Amino acid sequence: MRIHVDRSRCVGAGQCALTAPALFDQGEEDGLVEVLDAEPDDTQAAAAAMAARVCPSGTITVSR
Amino acid sequence: MTLSEPEATQFPARLPGEPFPPRQYADFRERPGLIRSTLPTGGPVWLVSRYEDVRTVLTDRRISSNPAREGFPNVARTGGVPTQDQIPGWFVGIDPPEHDRFRKALIPEFTVRRIRQWRPLIQETVDRCVDHLLSLGDSADLVAEFALPVPSLVISTMLGVPFVDREFFESRTKTLVSLKTTTEDERGVAVQELLRYIGRLIKVKQKRAGDDLISRLLESAVLSPEELTGVIMLLLIAGHETTANNIALGVVTLLSNPQWIGDDRAVDELLRYHSVADLVALRVAVEDMEIGGQVVRAGEGIIPLIAGANHDLNSFDRPDEFDPGRAARHHVAFGYGVHQCLGQNLVRAEMEIVYRTLFRRVPTLAVDADVTALPFKYDGTLFGLHELPVRW
Ligand code: HEM
Ligand code: SF4
């Protein structure tokens, strides 16, 4: 599984960091998404999919 | 698929004694296309009631949030969304790409981590508000004495409003939201007083910076002092009655479902279940387009019904049941798209702290009235309670 983010779309709502704190954080300076683990193992699949679903700006994509 | 113009349906009203959201929404979701209706202020509007359609409307760049555009739906009889001419910096009414400048300037102040750092101060504020409540004897109106002061005092702390001015701040913001007990003129005066006060506060912070949001925004210099005044006003107003209504409704719902008291998962479920901001996200089409199988023309107003989306069977099992165990984060109680609520992490922190503290410190808290006969805000833009008599 691979996580990709397009930071130019991020609106900093922080839903990703809240939903999947092992995978996402928000930058200290700009508050925009930061990926902590871009290639997590399958135990994180549900969390990654939920983060992509709740992100309000279509910033996060998850591919196999 | 496109459909011809459907007949107009009466604007949905919440009826006394009826559960929230309006029962009509279930019927709206079943009907093909969108719902054609007439605004309480007059003029036609499209109502969007299905979850997927609501998310589509809130992310489509051909749909605008600008209240100065022809056809923008005005739900409130007075006030409504101010234009940039009226209050510059009121960025919930600004479209991208101009919106990005405001949003990006504010994001660092509202991240999950930054809000976590505010938690001790939120706790202190909530404790003081519980002290005040308990000082009133053994009964009170929870809305006036607790639910309204909490968010106002929290945001004024974050903004760096001096302690001595917080009462002024609290009383003026309360005037703005007390539609039942204040006149339009009184509310107009309160807006002007607040704008003047914020302008003065900005001047003070320009001279002497503090460890607060206004000082940091001044330092970054992305926004002009005039824009900053409007931004601060937006933070005050957008976060006041919304949060207060959630606090009060949440107390009623948790007292009826006491097994969920003490479980933080209740917070997001309360947000979804009550969807107080049902009529808050207002939009207008900029181009002709198709939404949910309906042709919508440029210049036509659109209201995505947040409570409609949050009670859609296709997105939530047993949507009309209060069940924090569903852990449903995909609700749209805070909207969706680029305008999704900036204050949402603050709200979650406030609600978690409020319920934990209130039910721990006032374990005998009970509603002092027949719940179905409570004065719900059936006629406002936001759903909530005018008053909530409680005893302990
Ligand atoms: C339970 C409480 C709250 C609810 C239900 C709520 C709901 C919403 C909704 C639905 C929107 C989207 C409006 C639209 O798309 O047109 C929004 C935007 C906004 N909210 Fe909240 N809100 C709450 C509390 C707060 C608080 C506490 C603050 C700040 C201190 C706040 C600040 C804002 C701002 C600044 C926006 C505009 C964001 C933008 O345009 O980018 N809100 N809110
Ligand atoms: S949920 Fe989306 S918009 Fe919000 S911080 Fe994460 S990536 Fe950015």
XYZ file of C-alpha atoms in Angstrom, chain A residues 7-21 24-34 36 50-58, chain B residues 51-52 55 59 99-100 103-104 107-108 110-114 116-117 268 315 327-331 334-342 344-345 348:
72
model
C -0.184 19.199 -0.322
C -1.347 22.009 -2.603
C -4.940 20.844 -2.013
C -4.705 20.491 1.773
C -6.936 22.831 3.835
C -5.460 21.803 7.166
C -8.614 20.438 8.747
C -6.529 17.785 10.481
C -9.046 14.990 9.981
C -6.226 12.728 8.740
C -4.051 13.294 11.818
C -7.077 12.639 14.016
C -8.233 9.520 12.179
C -4.871 7.880 11.445
C -2.271 9.425 13.767
C -0.394 11.529 9.193
C 0.595 14.648 11.062
C 0.303 18.373 10.362
C 3.401 20.510 9.743
C 4.482 22.536 12.771
C 4.882 25.716 10.703
C 2.172 25.575 8.042
C -0.322 23.105 9.542
C -0.562 21.199 6.248
C -0.542 17.409 6.004
C 2.666 15.441 6.478
C 4.611 9.853 8.567
C -10.826 6.194 6.322
C -8.404 9.150 6.311
C -8.736 9.437 2.534
C -12.522 9.303 2.890
C -12.836 11.973 5.566
C -10.315 14.387 4.052
C -12.490 17.293 2.860
C -10.215 18.373 0.025
C -9.292 15.175 -1.827
C -25.064 12.588 1.524
C -23.172 12.064 -1.745
C -20.421 16.334 -0.618
C -16.448 20.402 -3.463
C -9.865 32.097 0.047
C -6.540 30.196 0.290
C -7.267 29.842 5.292
C -3.495 29.259 5.082
C -4.491 26.823 9.726
C -1.410 26.735 12.000
C -6.127 25.331 14.637
C -4.178 22.119 13.983
C -4.823 19.039 16.087
C -1.519 19.610 17.876
C -1.970 23.326 18.510
C -3.982 20.031 22.223
C -1.699 22.699 23.681
C -18.628 13.209 16.942
C -24.205 6.492 4.470
C -17.510 5.907 15.397
C -18.597 7.647 12.194
C -16.065 10.312 11.317
C -17.318 10.811 7.768
C -20.270 12.985 8.825
C -18.592 20.677 9.854
C -19.291 20.898 6.136
C -16.905 19.528 3.490
C -14.489 20.915 0.922
C -12.237 23.951 1.311
C -14.568 25.732 3.763
C -14.847 22.769 6.129
C -14.943 24.170 9.651
C -11.614 25.637 10.684
C -13.485 21.664 14.366
C -10.576 20.450 16.478
C -13.983 18.527 19.777
